[in-house]
Structures are given as structure tokens and as C-alpha cells.
Tab-separated table of C-alpha atoms in Angstrom:
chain	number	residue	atom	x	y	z
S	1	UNK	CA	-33.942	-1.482	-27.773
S	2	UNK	CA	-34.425	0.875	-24.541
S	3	UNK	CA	-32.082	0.789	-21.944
S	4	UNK	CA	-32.659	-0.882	-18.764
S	5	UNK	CA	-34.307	1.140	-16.022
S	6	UNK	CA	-31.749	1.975	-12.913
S	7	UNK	CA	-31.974	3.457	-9.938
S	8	UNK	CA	-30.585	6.681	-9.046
S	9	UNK	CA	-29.496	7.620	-5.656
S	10	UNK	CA	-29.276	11.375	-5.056
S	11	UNK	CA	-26.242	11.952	-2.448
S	12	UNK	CA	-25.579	14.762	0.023
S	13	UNK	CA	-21.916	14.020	1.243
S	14	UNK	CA	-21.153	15.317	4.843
S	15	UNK	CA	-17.530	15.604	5.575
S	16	UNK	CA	-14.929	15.903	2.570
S	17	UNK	CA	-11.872	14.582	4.671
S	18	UNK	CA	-9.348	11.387	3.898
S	19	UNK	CA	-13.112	8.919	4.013
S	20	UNK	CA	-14.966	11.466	2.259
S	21	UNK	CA	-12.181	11.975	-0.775
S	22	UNK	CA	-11.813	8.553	-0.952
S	23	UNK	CA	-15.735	7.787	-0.912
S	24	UNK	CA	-15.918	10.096	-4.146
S	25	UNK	CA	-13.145	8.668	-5.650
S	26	UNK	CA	-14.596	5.314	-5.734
S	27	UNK	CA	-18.006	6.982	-6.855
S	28	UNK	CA	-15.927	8.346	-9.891
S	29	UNK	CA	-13.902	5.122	-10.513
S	30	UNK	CA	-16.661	2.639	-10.378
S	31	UNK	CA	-19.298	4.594	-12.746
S	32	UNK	CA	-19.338	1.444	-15.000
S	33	UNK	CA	-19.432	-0.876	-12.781
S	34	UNK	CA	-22.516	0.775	-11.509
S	35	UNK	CA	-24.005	1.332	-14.919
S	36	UNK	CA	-24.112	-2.472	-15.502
S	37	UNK	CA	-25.642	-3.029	-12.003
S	38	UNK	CA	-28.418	-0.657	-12.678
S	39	UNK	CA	-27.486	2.153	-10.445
S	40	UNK	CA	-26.149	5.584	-10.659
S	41	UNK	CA	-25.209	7.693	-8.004
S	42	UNK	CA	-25.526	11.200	-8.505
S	43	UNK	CA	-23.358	13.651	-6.027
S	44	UNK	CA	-25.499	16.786	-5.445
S	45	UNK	CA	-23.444	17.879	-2.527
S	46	UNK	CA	-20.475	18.383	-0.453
S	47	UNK	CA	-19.790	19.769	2.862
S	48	UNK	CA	-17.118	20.408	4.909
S	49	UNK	CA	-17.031	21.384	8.415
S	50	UNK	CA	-17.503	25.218	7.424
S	51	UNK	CA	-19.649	25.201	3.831
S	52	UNK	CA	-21.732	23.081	1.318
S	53	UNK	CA	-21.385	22.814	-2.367
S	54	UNK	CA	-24.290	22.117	-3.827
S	55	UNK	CA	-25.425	21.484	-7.607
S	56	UNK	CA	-27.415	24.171	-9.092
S	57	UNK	CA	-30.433	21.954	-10.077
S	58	UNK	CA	-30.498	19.047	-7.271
S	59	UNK	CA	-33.456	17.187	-8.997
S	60	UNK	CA	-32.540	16.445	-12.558
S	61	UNK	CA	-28.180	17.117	-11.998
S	62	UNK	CA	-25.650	16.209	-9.475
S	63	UNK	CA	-21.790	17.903	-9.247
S	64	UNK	CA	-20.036	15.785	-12.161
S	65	UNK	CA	-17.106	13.439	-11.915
S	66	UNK	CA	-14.809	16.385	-12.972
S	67	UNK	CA	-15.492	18.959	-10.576
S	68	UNK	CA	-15.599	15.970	-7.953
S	69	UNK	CA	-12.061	14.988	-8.893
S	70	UNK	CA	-10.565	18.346	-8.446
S	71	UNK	CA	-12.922	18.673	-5.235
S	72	UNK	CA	-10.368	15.949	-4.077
S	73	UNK	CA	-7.376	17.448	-5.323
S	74	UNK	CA	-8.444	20.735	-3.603
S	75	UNK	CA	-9.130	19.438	-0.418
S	76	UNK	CA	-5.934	17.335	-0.103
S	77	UNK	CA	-4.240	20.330	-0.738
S	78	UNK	CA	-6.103	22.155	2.227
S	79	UNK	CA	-7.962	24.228	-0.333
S	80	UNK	CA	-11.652	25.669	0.604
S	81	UNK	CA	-14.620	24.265	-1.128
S	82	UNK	CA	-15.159	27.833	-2.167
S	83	UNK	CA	-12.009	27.436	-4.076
S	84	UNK	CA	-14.029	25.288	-6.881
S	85	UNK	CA	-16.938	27.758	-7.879
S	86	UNK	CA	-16.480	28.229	-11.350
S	87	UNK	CA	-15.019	24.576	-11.716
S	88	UNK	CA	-18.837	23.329	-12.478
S	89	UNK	CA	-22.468	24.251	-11.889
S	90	UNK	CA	-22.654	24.701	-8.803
S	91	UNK	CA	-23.524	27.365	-5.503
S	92	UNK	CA	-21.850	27.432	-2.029
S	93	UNK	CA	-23.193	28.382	0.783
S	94	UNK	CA	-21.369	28.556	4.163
S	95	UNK	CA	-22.512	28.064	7.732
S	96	UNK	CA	-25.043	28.230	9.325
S	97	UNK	CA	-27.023	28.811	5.908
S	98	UNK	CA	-25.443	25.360	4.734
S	99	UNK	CA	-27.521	23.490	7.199
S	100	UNK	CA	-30.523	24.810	6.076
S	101	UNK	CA	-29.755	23.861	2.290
S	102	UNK	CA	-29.258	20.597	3.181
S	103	UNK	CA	-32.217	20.185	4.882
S	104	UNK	CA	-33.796	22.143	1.707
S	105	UNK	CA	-32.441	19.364	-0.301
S	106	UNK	CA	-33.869	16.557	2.169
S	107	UNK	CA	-36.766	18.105	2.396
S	108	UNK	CA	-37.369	18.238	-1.401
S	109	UNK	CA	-35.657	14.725	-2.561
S	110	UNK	CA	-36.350	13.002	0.668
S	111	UNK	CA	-39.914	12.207	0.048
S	112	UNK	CA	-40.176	12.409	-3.980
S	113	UNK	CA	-36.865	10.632	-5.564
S	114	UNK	CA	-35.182	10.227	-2.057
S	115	UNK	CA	-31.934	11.157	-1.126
S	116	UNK	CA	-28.524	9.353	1.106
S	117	UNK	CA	-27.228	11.741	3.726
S	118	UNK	CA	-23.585	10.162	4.161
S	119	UNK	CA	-21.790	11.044	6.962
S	120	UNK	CA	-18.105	10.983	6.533
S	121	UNK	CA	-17.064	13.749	9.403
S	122	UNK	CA	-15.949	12.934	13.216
S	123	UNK	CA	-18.159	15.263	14.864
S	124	UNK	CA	-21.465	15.091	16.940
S	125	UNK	CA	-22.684	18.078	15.144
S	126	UNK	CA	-24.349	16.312	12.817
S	127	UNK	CA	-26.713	14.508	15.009
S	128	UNK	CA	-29.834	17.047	14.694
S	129	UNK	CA	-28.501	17.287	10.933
S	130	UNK	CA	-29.079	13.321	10.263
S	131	UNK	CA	-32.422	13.485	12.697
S	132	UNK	CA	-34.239	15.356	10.472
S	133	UNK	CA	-32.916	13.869	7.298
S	134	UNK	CA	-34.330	10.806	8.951
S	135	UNK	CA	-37.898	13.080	9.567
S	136	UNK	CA	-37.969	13.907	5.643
S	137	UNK	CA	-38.023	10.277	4.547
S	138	UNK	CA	-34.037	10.526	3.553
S	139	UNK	CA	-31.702	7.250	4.258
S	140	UNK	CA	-28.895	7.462	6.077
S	141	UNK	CA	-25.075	6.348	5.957
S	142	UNK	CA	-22.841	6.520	8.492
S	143	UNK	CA	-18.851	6.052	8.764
S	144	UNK	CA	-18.888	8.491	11.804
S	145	UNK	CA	-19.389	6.839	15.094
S	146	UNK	CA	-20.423	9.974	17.068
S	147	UNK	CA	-24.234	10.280	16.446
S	148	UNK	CA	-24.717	6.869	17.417
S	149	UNK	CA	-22.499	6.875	20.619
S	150	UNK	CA	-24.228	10.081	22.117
S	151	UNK	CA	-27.534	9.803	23.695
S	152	UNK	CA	-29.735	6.747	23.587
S	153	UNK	CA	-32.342	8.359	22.394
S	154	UNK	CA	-30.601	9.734	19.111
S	155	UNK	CA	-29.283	6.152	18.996
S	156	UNK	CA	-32.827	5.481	18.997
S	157	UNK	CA	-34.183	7.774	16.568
S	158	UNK	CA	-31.264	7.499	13.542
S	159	UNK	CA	-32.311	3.571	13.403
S	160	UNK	CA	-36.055	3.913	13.980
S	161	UNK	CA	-36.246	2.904	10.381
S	162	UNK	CA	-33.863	0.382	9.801
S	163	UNK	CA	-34.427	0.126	6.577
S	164	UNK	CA	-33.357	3.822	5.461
S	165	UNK	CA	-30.152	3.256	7.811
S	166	UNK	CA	-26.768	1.763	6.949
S	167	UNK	CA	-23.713	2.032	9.570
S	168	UNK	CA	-21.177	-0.829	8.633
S	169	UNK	CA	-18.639	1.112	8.568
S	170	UNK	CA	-18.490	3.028	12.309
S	171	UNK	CA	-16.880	-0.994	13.792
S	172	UNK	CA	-14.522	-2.467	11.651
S	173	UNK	CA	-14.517	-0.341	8.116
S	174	UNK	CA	-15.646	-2.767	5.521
S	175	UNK	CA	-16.078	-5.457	7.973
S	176	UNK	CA	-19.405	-7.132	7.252
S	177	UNK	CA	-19.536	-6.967	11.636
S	178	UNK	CA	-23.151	-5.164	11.769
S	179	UNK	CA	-24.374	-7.252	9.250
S	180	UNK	CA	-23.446	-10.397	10.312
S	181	UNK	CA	-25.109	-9.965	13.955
S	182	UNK	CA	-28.392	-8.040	12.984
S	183	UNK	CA	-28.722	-11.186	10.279
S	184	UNK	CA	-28.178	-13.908	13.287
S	185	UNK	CA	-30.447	-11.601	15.395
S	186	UNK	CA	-33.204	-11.818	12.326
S	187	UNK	CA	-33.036	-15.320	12.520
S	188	UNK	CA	-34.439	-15.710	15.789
S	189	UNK	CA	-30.768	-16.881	17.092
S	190	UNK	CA	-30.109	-14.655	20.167
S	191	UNK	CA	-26.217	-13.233	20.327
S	192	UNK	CA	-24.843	-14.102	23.888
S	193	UNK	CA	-21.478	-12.436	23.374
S	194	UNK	CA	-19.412	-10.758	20.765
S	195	UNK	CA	-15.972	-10.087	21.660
S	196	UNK	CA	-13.216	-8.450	19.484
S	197	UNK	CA	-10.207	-6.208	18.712
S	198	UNK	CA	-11.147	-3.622	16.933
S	199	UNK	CA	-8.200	-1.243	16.470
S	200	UNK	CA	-6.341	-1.994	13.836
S	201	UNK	CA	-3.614	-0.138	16.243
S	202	UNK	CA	-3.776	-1.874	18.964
S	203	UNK	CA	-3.934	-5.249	17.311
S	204	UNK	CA	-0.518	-4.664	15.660
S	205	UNK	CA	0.722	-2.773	19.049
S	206	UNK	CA	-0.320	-6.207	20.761
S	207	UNK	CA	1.328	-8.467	18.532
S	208	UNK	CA	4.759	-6.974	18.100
S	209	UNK	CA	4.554	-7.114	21.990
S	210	UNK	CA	4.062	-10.713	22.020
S	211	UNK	CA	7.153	-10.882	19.905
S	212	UNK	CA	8.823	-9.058	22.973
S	213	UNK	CA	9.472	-5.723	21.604
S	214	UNK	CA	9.618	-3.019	23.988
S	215	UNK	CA	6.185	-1.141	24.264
S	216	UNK	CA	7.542	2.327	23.661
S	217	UNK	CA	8.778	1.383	20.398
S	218	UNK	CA	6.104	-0.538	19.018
S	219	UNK	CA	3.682	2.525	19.182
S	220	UNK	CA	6.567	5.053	17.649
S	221	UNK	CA	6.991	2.041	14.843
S	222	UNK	CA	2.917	2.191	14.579
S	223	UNK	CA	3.291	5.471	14.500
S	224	UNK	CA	5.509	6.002	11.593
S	225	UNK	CA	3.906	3.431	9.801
S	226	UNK	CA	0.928	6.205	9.949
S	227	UNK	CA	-1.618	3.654	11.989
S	228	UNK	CA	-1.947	5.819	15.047
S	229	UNK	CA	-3.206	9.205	15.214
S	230	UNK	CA	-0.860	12.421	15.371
S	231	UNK	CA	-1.124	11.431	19.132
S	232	UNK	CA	-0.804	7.959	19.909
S	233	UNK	CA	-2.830	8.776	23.277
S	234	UNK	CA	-6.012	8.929	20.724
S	235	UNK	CA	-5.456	5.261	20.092
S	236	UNK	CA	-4.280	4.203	23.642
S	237	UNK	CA	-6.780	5.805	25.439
S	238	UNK	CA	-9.609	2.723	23.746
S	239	UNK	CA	-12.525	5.162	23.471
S	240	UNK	CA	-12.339	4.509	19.867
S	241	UNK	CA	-12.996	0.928	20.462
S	242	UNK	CA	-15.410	2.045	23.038
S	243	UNK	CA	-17.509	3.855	20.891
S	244	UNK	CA	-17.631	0.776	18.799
S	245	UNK	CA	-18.475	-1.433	21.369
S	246	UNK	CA	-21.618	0.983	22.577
S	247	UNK	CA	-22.669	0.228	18.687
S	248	UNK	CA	-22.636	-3.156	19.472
S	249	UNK	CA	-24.183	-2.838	22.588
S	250	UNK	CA	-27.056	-1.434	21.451
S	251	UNK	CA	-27.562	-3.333	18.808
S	252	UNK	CA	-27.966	-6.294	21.142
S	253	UNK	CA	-29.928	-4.179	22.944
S	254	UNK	CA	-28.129	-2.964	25.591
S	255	UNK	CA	-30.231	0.731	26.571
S	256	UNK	CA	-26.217	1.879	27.889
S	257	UNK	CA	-24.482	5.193	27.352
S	258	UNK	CA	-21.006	5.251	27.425
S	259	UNK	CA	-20.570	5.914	31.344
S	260	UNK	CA	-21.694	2.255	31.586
S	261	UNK	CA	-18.601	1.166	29.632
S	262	UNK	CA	-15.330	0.079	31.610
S	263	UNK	CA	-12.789	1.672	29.202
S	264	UNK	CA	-8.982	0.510	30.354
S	265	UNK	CA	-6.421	3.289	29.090
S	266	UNK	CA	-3.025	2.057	28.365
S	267	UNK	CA	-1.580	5.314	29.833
S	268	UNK	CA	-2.056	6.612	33.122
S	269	UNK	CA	-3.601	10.054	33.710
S	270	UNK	CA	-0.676	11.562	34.722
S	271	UNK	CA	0.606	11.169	31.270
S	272	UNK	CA	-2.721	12.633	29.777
S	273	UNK	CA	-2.986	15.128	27.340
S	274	UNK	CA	-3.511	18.070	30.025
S	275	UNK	CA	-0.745	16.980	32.258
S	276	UNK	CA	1.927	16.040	29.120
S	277	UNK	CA	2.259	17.280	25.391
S	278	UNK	CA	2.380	14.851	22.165
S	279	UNK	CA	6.295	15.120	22.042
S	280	UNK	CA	7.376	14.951	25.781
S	281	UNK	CA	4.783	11.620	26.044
S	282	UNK	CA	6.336	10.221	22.972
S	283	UNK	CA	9.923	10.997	24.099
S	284	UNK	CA	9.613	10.467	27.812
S	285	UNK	CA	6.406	9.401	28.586
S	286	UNK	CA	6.448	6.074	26.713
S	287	UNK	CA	9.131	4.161	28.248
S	288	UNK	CA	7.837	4.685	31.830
S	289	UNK	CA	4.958	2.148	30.493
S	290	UNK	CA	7.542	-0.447	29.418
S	291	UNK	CA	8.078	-2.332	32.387
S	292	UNK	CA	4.207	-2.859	32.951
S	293	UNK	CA	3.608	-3.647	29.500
S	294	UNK	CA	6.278	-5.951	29.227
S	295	UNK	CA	5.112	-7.743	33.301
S	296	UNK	CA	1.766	-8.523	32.076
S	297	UNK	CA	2.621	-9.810	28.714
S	298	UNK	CA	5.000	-12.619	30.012
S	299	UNK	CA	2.780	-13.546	33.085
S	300	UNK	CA	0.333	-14.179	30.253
S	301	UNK	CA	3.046	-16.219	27.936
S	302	UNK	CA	3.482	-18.058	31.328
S	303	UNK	CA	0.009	-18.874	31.080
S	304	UNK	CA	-0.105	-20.412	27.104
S	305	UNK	CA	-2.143	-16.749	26.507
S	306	UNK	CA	-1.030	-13.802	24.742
S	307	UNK	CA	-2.703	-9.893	25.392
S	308	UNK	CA	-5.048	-8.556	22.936
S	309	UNK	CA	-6.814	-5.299	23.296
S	310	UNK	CA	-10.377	-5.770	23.111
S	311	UNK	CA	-14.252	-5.135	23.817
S	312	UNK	CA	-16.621	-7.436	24.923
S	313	UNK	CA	-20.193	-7.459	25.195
S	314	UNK	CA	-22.370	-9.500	27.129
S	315	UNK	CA	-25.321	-10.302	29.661
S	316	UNK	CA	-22.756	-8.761	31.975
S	317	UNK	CA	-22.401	-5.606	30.230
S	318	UNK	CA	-19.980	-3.856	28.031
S	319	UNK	CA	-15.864	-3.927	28.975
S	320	UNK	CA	-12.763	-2.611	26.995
S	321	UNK	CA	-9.103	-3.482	27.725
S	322	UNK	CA	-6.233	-5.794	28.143
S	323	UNK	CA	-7.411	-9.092	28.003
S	324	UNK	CA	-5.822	-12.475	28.162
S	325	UNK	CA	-6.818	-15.179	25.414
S	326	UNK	CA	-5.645	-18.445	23.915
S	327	UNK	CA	-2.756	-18.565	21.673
S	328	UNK	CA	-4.341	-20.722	19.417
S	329	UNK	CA	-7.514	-18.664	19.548
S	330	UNK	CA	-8.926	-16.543	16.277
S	331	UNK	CA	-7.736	-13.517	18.915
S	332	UNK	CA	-4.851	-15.130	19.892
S	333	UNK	CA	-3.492	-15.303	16.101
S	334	UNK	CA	-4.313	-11.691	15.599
S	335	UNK	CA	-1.168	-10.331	13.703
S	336	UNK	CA	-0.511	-6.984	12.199
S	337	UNK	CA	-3.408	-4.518	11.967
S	338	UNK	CA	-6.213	-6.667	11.179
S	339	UNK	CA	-9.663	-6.949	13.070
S	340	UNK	CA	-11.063	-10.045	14.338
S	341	UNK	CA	-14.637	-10.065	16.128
S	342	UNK	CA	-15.849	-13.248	17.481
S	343	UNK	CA	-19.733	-13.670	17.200
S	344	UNK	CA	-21.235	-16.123	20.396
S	345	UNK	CA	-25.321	-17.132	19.779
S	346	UNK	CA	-27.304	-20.310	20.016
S	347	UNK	CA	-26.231	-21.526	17.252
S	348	UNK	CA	-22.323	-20.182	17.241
S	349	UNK	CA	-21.598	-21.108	21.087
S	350	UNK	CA	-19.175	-23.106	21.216
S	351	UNK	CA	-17.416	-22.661	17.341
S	352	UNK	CA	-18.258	-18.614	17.128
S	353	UNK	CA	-18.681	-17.056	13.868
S	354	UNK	CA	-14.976	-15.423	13.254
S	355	UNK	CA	-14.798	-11.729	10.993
S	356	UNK	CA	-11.268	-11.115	10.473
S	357	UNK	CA	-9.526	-8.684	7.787
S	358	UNK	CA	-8.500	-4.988	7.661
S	359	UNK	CA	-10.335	-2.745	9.459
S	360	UNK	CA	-8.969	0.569	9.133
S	361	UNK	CA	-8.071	2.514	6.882
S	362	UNK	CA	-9.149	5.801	5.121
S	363	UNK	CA	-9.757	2.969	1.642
S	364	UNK	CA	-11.103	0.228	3.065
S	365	UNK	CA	-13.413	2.465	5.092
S	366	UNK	CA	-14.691	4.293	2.164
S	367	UNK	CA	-15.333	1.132	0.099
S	368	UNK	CA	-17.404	-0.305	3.011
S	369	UNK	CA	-19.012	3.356	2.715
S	370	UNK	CA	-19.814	2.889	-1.082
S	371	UNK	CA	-21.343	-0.680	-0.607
S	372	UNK	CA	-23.964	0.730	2.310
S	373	UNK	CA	-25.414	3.549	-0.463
S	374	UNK	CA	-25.559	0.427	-2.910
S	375	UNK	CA	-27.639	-1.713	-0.607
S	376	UNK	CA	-29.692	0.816	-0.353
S	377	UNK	CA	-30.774	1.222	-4.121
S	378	UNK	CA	-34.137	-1.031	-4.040
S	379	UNK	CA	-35.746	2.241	-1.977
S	380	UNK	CA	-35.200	4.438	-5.195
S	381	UNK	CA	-37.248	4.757	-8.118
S	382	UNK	CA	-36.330	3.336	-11.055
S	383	UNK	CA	-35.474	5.794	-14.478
S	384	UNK	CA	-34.847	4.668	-17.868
């Protein structure tokens, strides 16, 4: 009896960091899985912010499960990609010659098999990268926010085809956030509002405040629990959540750039990163905010609210900050470091449609990753 035909999706990996190992990880682990869904994934290359490894035939082979496993190993360990070459069939090439052998590979798969560019890096250098992926027919998966947060008009461009285009995981990791509105939008139900919190961070900052904790230690505790960045002020600051929210935006259909957002820092400027370094903000800096912190969060116990950190997006525009919401609310019950986006429309006005679960997360990111190339399979040709 022949076996079944599948479809295999050729992938060019951009970005080999803690997403990007996981993302191949799960690619490795889940190989049967796949198999009994019909759908292989073959890895033809890696690249990392200086080089690309690339498999030596990109049409009939990919880079297999064992070199990609010690890829992972390597790179944890702060090793090179050119570290593997002799590990498995395979060429590097480093920059700026790596660009141009990606866009060899787009340019050959794109428009015969078809191939996934998958973004996994933190960097707006990949913009012109992913546009002409886009131009050679490839599909596109994003985790990194960046290319859709810069100009409009690259906004614009990467989801021209919305089809070839998944980017689920740039608000809320494996959040089903994107899909849920552009399926309400599809059905003719116009989204009035979508508010949310959106940093898994914040959300467990804003909690343990409620439980009144001083704010200093709250962030060092998020800290050592590993949920903020190496500075906290990357967290604070909200353009993280910003940048999600200008997704959102324009995927209402908001034609904003991120000068139109109203981004409230939790830190003043003169504790900034070019007035104060990581340690003397953590050691010093902190506790000057404790007072304020602590003000606002029992005038708004006074009230029956609690503060969350969040964006919201409306007729009115785009704002992210301290807000005050109902205790009782989906927001208001917000514990720990889970997201929770509220979805407003015709038919959600006055019960929205609630997302809540983790949404962070190097994991739970790349999972969310994993399912985008998946949904993707019915554009590839089938093998037996």
C-alpha cells in the first residue's frame, strides 16, 4: 500500500537564540507527530546574527535532526555556527554573503516547492530580508515584533498576502490573540476595542502590588524569577507592550506609527539608562518609585479597582499604561504572569471575548512558532 502523500515545508530559520533553539527542538521532538498529520518540515537553514548554515542540496535535503540538536547545544554554549561544519552536510557562509544565500534559497524554493522564512531574531534588520522573501512567493513567520512595528508601509507590504503570513506569536506567544480578532473581523463583526496586559512582567509586577508588596521588590523578585530582562528598565519602560499594541492597531486598521502611541514608563527619565546604570537603578533607583507606586495603588483599592498595566486600542487611538479596572474584571483577576486581552465588537460588547494564559516565555513562544509553519502546510505541494 503507498504511503500517504504529505506536505513538506522547506524552512529557512532566522535567529538561533532561546525562540529559535527551542523552535528546532520542537521540530526534532514532534517528527511523529507530524508524520501522522501529513507534514514534514525540513530545516535547510540557520542563521544567526553574523552567518547562515545552509544544507548542501536545499531542494531534495534539509540539515537533519542530529546536526540540529547539537546546533542547539552549540549555541547555548555561545558556540559559532561555524563551529558545526563537519557535524553534517552542510556550507556556511557569513555576512553579508549570507543574505544573499538566503535570498538564493527564496528565490529558488519560493516559487517551485515554496519555502517559510521564520523569524526568530529581535532586530529590524530583517525587514528588507522578509520583503523580498515575500517578492519570491515565500511565506512568512514571525515571533519578532520589529518588522511589523517600523514603518507602515513595511507593515503594509509583509501582510499584503495574508495568506503566506503568520505572526501569532509577536502579542501574547501562543496566544490565539491575532487569530481570534482577524476571525471576528472576517465575519463582518467590526472590533470596537481590544484592551489587555500583555507583559507577562508587568502582570505579575501588578499583582504582587495589589497584595501590597513594596514596588522595588516585586521587580528584583521578577527579576530573579528570570521574567524581566537583564534590565528591568526593558520591561518598565512598556515599549514592548507598545510594539504589540501597534500590531493590534493595525490590524484594526489603525494607519499609526509608534509616535502616535501614548507609552507611560514606570520610571522617570532621570532614572533612564543614560542618566543611571542596571545596578545603581536596581540598588538605588527602585525604591525612590515606591511611594508613587504604592499612592496610586491604594487610591485605586479605595475605589473597588486594582492597577493593571495595559494597552488599549480604540476609535480614540492607541494608549499604554497604568490603568484602573474592576476587581472582579477578567483584568482585574490577572495573577502571576499570565496574559489576558479582552476582545470588544458587535457581537462581544458588552460580555467581550476573554484570551487568558501564558504569554511569555522562550517555550510557549516557540510552540506558538511551530503551530504558524503548520497552518501554513495546505500552500505546499504534496509528496508521497
Amino acid at each position: 500500500m503507498p504511503a500517504p502523500a504529505k506536505s513538506v515545508l522547506p524552512v529557512v530559520l532566522l535567529g538561533c537564540g532561546g525562540v529559535g533553539r527551542y523552535l528546532l527542538r520542537h521540530i526534532v521532538s514532534c517528527r511523529p507527530l507530524h508524520a501522522n498529520q501529513g507534514v514534514a518540515i525540513r530545516v535547510v537553514g540557520v542563521a544567526d546574527s553574523s552567518s547562515l548554515l545552509v544544507a548542501d542540496d536545499v531542494h531534495s535535503s534539509g540539515l537533519d535532526d542530529a546536526l540540529l540538536t547539537h546546533l542547539c547545544a552549540a549555541k547555548s554554549a555561545g558556540f559559532p555556527l561555524s563551529s558545526l561544519l563537519g557535524q553534517g552536510h552542510c556550507q556556511l557562509f557569513q555576512n553579508p554573503e549570507a543574505r544573499s544565500r538566503v535570498i538564493d534559497a527564496a528565490t529558488t524554493l519560493g516559487r517551485t516547492t515554496g519555502l517559510v522564512l521564520v523569524d526568530c531574531s529581535a532586530t529590524y534588520d530583517t525587514v528588507n530580508l522578509l520583503k523580498d522573501a515575500v517578492d519570491h512567493g515565500c511565506c512568512v513567520v514571525l515571533a519578532n515584533k520589529k518588522p511589523l512595528t517600523g514603518a507602515y508601509e513595511d507593515f503594509q507590504k509583509l501582510v499584503s498576502n495574508f495568506r503566506r503570513i503568520r505572526f501569532e506569536s509577536t502579542v501574547g506567544a501562543g496566544l490565539p490573540v491575532i487569530a481570534s480578532v482577524t476571525r471576528i473581523i472576517a465575519s463582518g463583526d467590526p472590533v470596537s476595542r481590544v484592551v489587555g496586559s500583555l507583559s507577562g512582567t508587568l502582570g505579575y509586577v501588578m499583582s504582587e502590588l495589589e497584595d501590597g508588596k513594596r514596588f522595588s521588590e516585586v521587580v528584583k523578585t521578577a527579576k530573579s524569577l528570570g521574567y524581566t530582562e537583564p534590565d528591568p528598565r526593558d520591561d518598565l519602560g512598556g515599549m514592548d507592550v507598545a510594539r504589540k499594541a501597534l500590531i493590534l492597531a493595525r490590524l484594526l486598521g489603525q494607519q499609526i506609527s509608534m509616535d502616535n502611541i501614548n507609552v507611560e514608563s514606570l520610571y522617570p527619565s532621570e532614572l533612564g539608562p543614560d542618566a543611571v546604570s542596571t545596578e545603581d537603578f536596581l540598588e538605588s533607583g527602585l525604591v525612590q518609585l515606591d511611594r508613587s507606586m504604592e499612592e496610586r495603588a491604594k487610591a485605586a483599592s479605595s475605589r473597588g479597582n486594582v492597577l493593571r498595566y495595559v494597552c488599549e486600542i480604540g476609535s480614540a487611538g492607541c494608549q499604554v499604561g497604568l490603568k484602573e479596572v474592576p476587581k472582579d474584571s477578567a483584568l482585574g483577576r490577572l495573577r502571576g504572569s499570565d496574559n489576558v486581552v479582552e476582545i470588544y465588537s458587535r457581537c462581544y460588547e458588552s460580555s467581550p471575548l476573554v484570551i487568558q494564559g501564558a504569554g511569555a516565555g522562550n517555550d510557549t513562544t516557540a510552540a506558538g512558532v511551530l503551530a504558524d509553519v503548520i497552518d501554513l502546510q495546505d500552500l505546499f505541494q504534496k509528496t508521497a
